[in-house]
GROMACS .gro file of C-alpha atoms in nm:
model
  361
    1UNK     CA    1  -0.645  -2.835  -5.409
    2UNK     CA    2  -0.530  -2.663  -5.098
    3UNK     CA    3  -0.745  -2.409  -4.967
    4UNK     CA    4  -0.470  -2.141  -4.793
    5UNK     CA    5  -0.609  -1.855  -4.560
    6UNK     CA    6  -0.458  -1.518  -4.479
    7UNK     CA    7  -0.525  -1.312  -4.200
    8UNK     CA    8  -0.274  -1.071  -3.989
    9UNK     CA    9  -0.201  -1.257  -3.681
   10UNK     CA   10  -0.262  -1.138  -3.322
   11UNK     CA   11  -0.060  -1.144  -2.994
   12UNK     CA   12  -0.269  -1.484  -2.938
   13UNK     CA   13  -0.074  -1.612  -3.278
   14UNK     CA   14   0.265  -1.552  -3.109
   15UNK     CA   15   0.371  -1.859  -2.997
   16UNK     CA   16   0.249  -2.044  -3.315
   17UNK     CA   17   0.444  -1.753  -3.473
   18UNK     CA   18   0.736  -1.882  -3.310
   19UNK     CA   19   0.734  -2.225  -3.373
   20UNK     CA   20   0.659  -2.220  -3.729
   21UNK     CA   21   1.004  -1.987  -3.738
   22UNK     CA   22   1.124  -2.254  -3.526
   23UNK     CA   23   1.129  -2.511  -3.813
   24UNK     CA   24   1.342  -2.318  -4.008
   25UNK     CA   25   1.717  -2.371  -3.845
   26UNK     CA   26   1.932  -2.163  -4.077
   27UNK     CA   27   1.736  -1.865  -4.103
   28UNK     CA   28   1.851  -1.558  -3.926
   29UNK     CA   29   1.667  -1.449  -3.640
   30UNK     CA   30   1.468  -1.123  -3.785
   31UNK     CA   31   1.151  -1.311  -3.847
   32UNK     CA   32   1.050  -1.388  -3.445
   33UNK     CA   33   0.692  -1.230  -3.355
   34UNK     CA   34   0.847  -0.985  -3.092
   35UNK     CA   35   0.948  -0.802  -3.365
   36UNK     CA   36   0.680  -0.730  -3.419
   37UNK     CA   37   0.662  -0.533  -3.033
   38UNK     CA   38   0.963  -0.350  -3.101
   39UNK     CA   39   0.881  -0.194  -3.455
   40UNK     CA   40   0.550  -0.057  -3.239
   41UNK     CA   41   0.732  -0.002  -2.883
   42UNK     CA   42   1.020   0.155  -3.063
   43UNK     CA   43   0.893   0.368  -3.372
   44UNK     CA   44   0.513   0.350  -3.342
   45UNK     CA   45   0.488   0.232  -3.673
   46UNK     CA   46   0.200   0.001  -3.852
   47UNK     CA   47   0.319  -0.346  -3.833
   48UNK     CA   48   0.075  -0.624  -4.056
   49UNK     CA   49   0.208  -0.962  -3.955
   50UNK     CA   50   0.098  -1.198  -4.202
   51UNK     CA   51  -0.022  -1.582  -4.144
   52UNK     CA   52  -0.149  -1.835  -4.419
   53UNK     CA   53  -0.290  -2.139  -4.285
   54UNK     CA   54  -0.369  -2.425  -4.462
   55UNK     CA   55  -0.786  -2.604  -4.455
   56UNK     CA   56  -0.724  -2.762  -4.149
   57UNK     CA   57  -0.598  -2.432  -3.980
   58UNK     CA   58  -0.219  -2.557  -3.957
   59UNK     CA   59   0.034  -2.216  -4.023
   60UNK     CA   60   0.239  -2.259  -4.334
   61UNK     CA   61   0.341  -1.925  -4.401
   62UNK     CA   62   0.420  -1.604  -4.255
   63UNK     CA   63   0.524  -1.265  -4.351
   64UNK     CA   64   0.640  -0.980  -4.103
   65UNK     CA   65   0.626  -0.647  -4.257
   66UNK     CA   66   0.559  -0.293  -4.170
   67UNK     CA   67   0.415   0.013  -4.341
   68UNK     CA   68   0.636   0.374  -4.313
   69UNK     CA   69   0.545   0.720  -4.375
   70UNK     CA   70   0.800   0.912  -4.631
   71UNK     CA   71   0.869   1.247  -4.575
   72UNK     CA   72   0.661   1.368  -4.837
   73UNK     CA   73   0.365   1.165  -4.706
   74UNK     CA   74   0.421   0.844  -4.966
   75UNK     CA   75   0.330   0.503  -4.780
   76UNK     CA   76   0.616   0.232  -4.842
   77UNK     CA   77   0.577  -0.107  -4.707
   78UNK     CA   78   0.897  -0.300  -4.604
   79UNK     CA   79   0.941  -0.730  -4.497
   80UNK     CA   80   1.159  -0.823  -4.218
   81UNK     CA   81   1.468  -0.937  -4.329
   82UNK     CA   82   1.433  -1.337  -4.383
   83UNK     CA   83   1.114  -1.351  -4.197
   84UNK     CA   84   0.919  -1.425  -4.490
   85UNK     CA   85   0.877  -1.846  -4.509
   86UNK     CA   86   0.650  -2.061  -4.586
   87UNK     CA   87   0.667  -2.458  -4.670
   88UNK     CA   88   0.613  -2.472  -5.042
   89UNK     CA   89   0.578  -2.232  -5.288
   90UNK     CA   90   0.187  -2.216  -5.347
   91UNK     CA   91   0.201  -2.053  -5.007
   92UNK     CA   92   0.459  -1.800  -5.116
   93UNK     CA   93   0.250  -1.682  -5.418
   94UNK     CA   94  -0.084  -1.633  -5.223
   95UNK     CA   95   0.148  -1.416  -4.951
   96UNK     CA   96   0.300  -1.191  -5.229
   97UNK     CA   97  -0.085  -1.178  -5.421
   98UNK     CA   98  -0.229  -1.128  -5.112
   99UNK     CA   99   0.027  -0.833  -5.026
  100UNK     CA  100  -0.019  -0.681  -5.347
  101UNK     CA  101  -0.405  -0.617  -5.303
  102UNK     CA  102  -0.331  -0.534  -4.931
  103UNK     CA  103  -0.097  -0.248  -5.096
  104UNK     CA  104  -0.311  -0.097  -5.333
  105UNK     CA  105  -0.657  -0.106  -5.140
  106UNK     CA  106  -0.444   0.137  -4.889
  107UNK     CA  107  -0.253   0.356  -5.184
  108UNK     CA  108   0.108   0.237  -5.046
  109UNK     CA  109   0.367   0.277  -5.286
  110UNK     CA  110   0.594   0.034  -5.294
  111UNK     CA  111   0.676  -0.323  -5.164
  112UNK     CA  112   1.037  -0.454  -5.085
  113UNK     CA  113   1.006  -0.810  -4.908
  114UNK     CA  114   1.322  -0.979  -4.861
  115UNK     CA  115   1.288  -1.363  -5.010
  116UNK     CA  116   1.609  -1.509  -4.868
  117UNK     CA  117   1.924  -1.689  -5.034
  118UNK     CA  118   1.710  -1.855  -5.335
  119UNK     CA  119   1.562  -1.658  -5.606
  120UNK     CA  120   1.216  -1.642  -5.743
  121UNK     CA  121   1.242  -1.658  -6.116
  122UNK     CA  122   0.859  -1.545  -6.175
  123UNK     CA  123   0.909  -1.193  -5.965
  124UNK     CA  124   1.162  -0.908  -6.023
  125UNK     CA  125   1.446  -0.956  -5.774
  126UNK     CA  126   1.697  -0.703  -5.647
  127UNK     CA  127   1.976  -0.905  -5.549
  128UNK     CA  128   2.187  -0.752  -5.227
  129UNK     CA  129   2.498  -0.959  -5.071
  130UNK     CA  130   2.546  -1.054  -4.702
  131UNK     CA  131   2.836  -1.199  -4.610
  132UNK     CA  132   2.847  -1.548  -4.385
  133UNK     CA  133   3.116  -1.697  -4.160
  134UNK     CA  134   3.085  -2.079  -4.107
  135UNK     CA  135   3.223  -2.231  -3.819
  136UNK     CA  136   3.380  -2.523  -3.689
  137UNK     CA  137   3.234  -2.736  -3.382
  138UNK     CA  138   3.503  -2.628  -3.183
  139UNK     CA  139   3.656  -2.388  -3.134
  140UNK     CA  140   4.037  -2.478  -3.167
  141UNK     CA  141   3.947  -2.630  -3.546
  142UNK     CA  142   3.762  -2.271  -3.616
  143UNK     CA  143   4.082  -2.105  -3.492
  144UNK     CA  144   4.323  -2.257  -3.744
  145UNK     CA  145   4.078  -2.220  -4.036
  146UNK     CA  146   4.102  -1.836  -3.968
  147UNK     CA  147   4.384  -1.666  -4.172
  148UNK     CA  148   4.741  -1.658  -4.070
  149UNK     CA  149   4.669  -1.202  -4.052
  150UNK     CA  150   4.370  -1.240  -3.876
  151UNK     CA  151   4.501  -1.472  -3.572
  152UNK     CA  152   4.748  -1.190  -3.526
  153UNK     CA  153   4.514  -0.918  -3.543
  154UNK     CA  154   4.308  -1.094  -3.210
  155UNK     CA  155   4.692  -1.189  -3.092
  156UNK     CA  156   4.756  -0.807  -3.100
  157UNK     CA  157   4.436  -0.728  -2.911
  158UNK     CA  158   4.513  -0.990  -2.660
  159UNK     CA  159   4.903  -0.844  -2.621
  160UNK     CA  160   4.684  -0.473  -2.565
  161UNK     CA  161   4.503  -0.613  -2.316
  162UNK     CA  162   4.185  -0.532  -2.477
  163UNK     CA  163   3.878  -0.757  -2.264
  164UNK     CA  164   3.525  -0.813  -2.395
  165UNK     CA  165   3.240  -0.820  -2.149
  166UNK     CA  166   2.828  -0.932  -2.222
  167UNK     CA  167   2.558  -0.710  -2.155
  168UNK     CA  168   2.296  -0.445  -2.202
  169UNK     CA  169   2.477  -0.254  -1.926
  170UNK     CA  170   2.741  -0.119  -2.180
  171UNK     CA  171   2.394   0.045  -2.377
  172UNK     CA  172   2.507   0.403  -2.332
  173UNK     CA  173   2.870   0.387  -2.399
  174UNK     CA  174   2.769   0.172  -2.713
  175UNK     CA  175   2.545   0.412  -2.838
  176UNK     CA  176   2.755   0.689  -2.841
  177UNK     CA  177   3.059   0.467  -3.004
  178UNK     CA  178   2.762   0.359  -3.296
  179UNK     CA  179   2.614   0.766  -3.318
  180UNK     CA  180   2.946   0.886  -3.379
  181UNK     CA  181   3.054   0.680  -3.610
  182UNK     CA  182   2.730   0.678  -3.824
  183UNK     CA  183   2.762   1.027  -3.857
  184UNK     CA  184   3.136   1.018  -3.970
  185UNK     CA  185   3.001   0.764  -4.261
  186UNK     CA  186   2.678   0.973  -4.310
  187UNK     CA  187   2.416   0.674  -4.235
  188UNK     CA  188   2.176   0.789  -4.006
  189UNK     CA  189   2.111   0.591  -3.678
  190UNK     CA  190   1.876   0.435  -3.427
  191UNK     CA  191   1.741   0.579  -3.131
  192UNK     CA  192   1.869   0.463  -2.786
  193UNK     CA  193   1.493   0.324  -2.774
  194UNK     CA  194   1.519   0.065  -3.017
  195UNK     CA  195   1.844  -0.101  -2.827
  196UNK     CA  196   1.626  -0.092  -2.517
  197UNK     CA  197   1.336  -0.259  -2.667
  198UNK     CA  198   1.558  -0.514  -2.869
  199UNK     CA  199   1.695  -0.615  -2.509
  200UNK     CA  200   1.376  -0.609  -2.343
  201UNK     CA  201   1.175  -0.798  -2.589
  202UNK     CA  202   1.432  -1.072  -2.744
  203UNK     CA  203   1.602  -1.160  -2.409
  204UNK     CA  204   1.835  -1.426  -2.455
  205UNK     CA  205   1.789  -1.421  -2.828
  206UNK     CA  206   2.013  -1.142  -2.787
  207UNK     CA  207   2.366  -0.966  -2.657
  208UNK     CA  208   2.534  -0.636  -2.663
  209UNK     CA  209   2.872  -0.751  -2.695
  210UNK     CA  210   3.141  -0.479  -2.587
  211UNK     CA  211   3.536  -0.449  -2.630
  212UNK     CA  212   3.696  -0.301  -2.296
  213UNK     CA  213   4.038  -0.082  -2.336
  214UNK     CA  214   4.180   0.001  -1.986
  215UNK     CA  215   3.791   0.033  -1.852
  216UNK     CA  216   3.677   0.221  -2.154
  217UNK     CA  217   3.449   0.057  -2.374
  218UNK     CA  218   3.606   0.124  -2.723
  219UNK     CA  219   3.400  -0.100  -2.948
  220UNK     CA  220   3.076  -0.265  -2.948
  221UNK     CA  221   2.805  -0.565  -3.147
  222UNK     CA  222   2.441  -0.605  -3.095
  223UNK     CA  223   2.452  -0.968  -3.190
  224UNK     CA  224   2.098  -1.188  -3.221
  225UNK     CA  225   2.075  -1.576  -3.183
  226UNK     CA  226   1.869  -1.811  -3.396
  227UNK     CA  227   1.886  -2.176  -3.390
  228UNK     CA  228   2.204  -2.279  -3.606
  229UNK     CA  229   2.272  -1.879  -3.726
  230UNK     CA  230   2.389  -1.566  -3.502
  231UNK     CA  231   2.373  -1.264  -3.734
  232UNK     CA  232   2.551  -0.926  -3.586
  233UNK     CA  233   2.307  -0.590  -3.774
  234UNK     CA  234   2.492  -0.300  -3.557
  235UNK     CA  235   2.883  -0.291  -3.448
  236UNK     CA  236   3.078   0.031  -3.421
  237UNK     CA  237   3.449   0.123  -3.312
  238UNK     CA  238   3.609   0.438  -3.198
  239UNK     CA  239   3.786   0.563  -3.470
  240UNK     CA  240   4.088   0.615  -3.280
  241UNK     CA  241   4.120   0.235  -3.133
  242UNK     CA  242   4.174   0.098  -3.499
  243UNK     CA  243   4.525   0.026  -3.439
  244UNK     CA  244   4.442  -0.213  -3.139
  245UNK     CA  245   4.235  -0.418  -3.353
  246UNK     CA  246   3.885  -0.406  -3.149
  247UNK     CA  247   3.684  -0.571  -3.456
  248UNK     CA  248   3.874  -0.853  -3.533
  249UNK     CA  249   3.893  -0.897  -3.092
  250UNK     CA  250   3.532  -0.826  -3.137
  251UNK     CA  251   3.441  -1.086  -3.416
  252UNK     CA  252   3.641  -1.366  -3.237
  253UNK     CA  253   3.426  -1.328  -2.952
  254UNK     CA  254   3.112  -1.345  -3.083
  255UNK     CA  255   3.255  -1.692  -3.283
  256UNK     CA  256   3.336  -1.762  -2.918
  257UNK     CA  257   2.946  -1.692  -2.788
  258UNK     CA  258   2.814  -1.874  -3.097
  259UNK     CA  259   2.965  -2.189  -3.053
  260UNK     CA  260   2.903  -2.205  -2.714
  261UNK     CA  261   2.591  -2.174  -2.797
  262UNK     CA  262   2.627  -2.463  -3.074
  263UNK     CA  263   2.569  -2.213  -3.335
  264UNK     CA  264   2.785  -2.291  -3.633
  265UNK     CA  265   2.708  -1.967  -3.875
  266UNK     CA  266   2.735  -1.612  -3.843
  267UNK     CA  267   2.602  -1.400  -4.054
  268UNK     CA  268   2.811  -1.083  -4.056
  269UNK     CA  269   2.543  -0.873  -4.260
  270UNK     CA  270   2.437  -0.738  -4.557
  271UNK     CA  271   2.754  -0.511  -4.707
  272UNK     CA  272   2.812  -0.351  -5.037
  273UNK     CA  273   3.015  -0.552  -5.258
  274UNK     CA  274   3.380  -0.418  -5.297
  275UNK     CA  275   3.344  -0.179  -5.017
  276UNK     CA  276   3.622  -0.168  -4.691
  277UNK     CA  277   3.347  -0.281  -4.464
  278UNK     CA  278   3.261  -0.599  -4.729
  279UNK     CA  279   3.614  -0.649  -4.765
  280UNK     CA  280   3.692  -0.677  -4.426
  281UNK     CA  281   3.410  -0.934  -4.344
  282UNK     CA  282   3.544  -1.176  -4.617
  283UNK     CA  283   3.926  -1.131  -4.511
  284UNK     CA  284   3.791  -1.251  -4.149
  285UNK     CA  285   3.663  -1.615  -4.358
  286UNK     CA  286   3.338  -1.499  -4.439
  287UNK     CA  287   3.169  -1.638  -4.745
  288UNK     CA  288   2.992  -1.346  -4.957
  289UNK     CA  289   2.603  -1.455  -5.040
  290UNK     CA  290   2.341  -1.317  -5.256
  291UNK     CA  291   2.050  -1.175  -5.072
  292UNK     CA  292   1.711  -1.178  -5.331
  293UNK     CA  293   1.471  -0.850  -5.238
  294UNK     CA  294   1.140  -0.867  -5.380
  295UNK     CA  295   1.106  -0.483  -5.480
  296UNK     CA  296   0.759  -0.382  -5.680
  297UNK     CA  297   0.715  -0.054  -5.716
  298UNK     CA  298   0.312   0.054  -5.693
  299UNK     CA  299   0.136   0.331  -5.935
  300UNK     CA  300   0.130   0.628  -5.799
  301UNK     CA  301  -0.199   0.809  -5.817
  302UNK     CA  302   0.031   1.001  -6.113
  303UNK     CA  303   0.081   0.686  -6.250
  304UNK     CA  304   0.469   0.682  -6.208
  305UNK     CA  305   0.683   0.647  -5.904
  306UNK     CA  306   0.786   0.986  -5.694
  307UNK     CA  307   1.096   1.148  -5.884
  308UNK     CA  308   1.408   1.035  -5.691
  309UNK     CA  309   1.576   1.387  -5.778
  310UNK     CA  310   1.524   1.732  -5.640
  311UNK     CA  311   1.357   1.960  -5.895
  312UNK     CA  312   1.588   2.222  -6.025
  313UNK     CA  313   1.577   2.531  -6.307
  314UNK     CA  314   1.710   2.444  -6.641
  315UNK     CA  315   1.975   2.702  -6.586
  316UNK     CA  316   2.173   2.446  -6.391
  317UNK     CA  317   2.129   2.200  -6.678
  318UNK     CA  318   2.474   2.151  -6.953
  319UNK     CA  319   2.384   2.182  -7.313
  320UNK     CA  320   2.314   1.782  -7.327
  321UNK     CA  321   2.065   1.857  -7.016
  322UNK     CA  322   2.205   1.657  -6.745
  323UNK     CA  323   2.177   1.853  -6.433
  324UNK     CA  324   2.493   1.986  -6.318
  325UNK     CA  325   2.612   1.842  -5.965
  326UNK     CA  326   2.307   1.583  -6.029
  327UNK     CA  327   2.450   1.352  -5.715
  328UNK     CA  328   2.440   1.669  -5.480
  329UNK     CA  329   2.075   1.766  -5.555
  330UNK     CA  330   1.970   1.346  -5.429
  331UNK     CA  331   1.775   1.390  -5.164
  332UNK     CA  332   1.977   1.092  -4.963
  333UNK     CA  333   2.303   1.322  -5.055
  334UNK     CA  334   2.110   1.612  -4.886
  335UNK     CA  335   2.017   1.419  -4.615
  336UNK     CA  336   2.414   1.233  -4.613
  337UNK     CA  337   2.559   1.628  -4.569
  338UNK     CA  338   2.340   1.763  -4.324
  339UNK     CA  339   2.415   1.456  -4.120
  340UNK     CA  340   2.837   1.471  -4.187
  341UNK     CA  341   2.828   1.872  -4.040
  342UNK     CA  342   2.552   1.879  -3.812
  343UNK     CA  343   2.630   1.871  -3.426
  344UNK     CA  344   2.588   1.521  -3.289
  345UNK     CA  345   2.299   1.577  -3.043
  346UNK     CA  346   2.137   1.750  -3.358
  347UNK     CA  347   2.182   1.481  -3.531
  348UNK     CA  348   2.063   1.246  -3.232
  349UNK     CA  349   1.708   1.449  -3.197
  350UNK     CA  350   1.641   1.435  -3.579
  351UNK     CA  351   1.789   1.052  -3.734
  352UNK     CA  352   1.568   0.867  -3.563
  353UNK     CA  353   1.273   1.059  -3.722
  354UNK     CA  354   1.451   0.997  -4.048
  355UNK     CA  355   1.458   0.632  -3.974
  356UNK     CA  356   1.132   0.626  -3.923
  357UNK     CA  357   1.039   0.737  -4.319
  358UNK     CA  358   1.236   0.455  -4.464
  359UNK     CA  359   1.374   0.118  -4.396
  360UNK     CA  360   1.401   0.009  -3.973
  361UNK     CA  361   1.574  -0.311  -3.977
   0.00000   0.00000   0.00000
């Protein structure tokens, strides 16, 4: 029987790193080692990157993951999104065992480890959907397999005279397109910092992609490049552009970038199911796909996991004690309203220390 070792890898394990994420073609790229920089360059957080390795020392496994700080002092520990692989499944279950005792020798919380696109029968799953666009090998035949609406949508940006240039260059105009418009939708936001150490650190595994109205940047994609998959995690449009059509402009150029790059999937990301921003991946060809989230919730030293509503007097409670304006007194409603009516460079100071007690990327 196979011995299988695991120890948290080193900058030395990098390029071993790499190439085991290397034989995996189809996986987005959220699983590469200089992740692994940026989570540290960017947030100063605890990253454990985990490697198995087989009796003769040969990597079979690996799990990225990182530990954050709630704000009430709990320790959560979170996987990279499809960075945890491994080449059969006795590796898998010595990762997750291994991860468990890791977790409770150090009193963290809770684990949420993203498996991938096949469940795990044995574990509790939380099942999330992404949505994926597959593509042609060229781009005239991915052209016609678009809808007949969303050829004239990019026709009608064309006919505006909207342009789309490449580069890190467009960073600041970007970033204030993506701040304001997580703060109309109440989802708090990166700082400028994590863009620049994405750039600096993935190189030409990735692109800012940005959609130019009469010199004005107007709408923008970070877009990252695996092997066979491109996945986009941050666009954002001025509100006011909508009519000219920027996203679907902005989508058919990064189909454009992807199969010049002989890429032939994009994963659009993770959206809820039913919602405008879900919809409007799918009407652009995308194919919705479940997502499987390993999510085991650690005792407490109370023994139960931390309340997930604000404490309140019974005197706000009806006579069949539900608590009266329950979804107000959430702490991530709380959170959701002082973000909507703060000032933006208020809200620019203080979201990226809110990022920081929760889920990064």
């Amino acid at each position: 029987m196979m011995t299988i070792k695991i120890r948290e890898a080193t900058e030395d394990d990098s390029q071993p790193w790499d190439s085991f994420l290397h034989q995996f073609p189809h996986v987005p790229p959220y699983g590469c080692f200089a992740w692994k920089n940026i989570l540290e360059d960017s947030y100063r957080v605890q990253t454990h990157f985990f490697m198995a390795e087989d009796d003769e020392g040969n990597l079979c496994g690996i799990l990225p993951a990182y530990v954050t700080k709630t704000i009430k002092g709990n320790i959560d520990l979170y996987g990279l999104r499809y960075g945890f692989l491994y080449n059969q499944p006795t590796v898998k279950h010595a990762l997750l065992s291994h991860l468990s005792v890791f977790c409770r020798e150090r009193i963290i919380r809770s684990i949420t480890i993203p498996i991938g696109v096949e469940s795990s029968p044995e574990v509790d799953m939380t099942v999330k959907k992404t949505v994926v666009l597959p593509l042609a090998e060229t781009e005239e035949a991915t052209w016609k397999s678009l809808r007949d609406k969303t050829r004239n949508m990019i026709r009608k940006g064309e006919r505006l005279n909207l342009r789309m240039e490449q580069g890190f260059a467009n960073l600041d105009a970007f970033y204030s397109i993506y701040t304001t418009r997580m703060k109309q939708i109440g989802v708090w936001f990166h700082a400028q910092n994590f863009f620049v150490q994405i750039a600096e650190h993935l190189k030409n595994q990735v692109d800012l992609l940005c959609v130019k109205k009469d010199g004005q940047v107007i709408a923008g994609m970070v877009i990252l490049y695996g092997r066979n998959i491109a996945s986009y995690p941050y666009q954002a449009t001025l509100s006011e552009y909508r009519d000219h059509a920027p996203t679907q402009f902005l989508n058919w150029a990064a189909v454009k970038q992807c199969l010049a790059r002989n890429i032939l999937f994009l994963d659009m990301g993770e959206s809820t199911e039913g919602s405008p921003v879900y919809q409007s991946k799918v009407n652009f060809g995308g194919i919705p796909k479940d997502i499987y989230y390993y999510d085991h919730p650690l005792a407490t030293e109370e023994g139960t996991r931390e309340k997930s509503v604000i404490p309140v007097k019974s005197n706000l409670c009806n006579g069949d004690g539900d608590l009266i304006f329950r979804k107000w007194l959430r702490p991530a409603k709380v959170l959701e309203n002082v973000l909507r009516y703060s000032p933006l460079w208020l809200c620019q100071h203080i979201s990226p220390r809110l990022i920081k007690t929760r889920r990064i990327i």
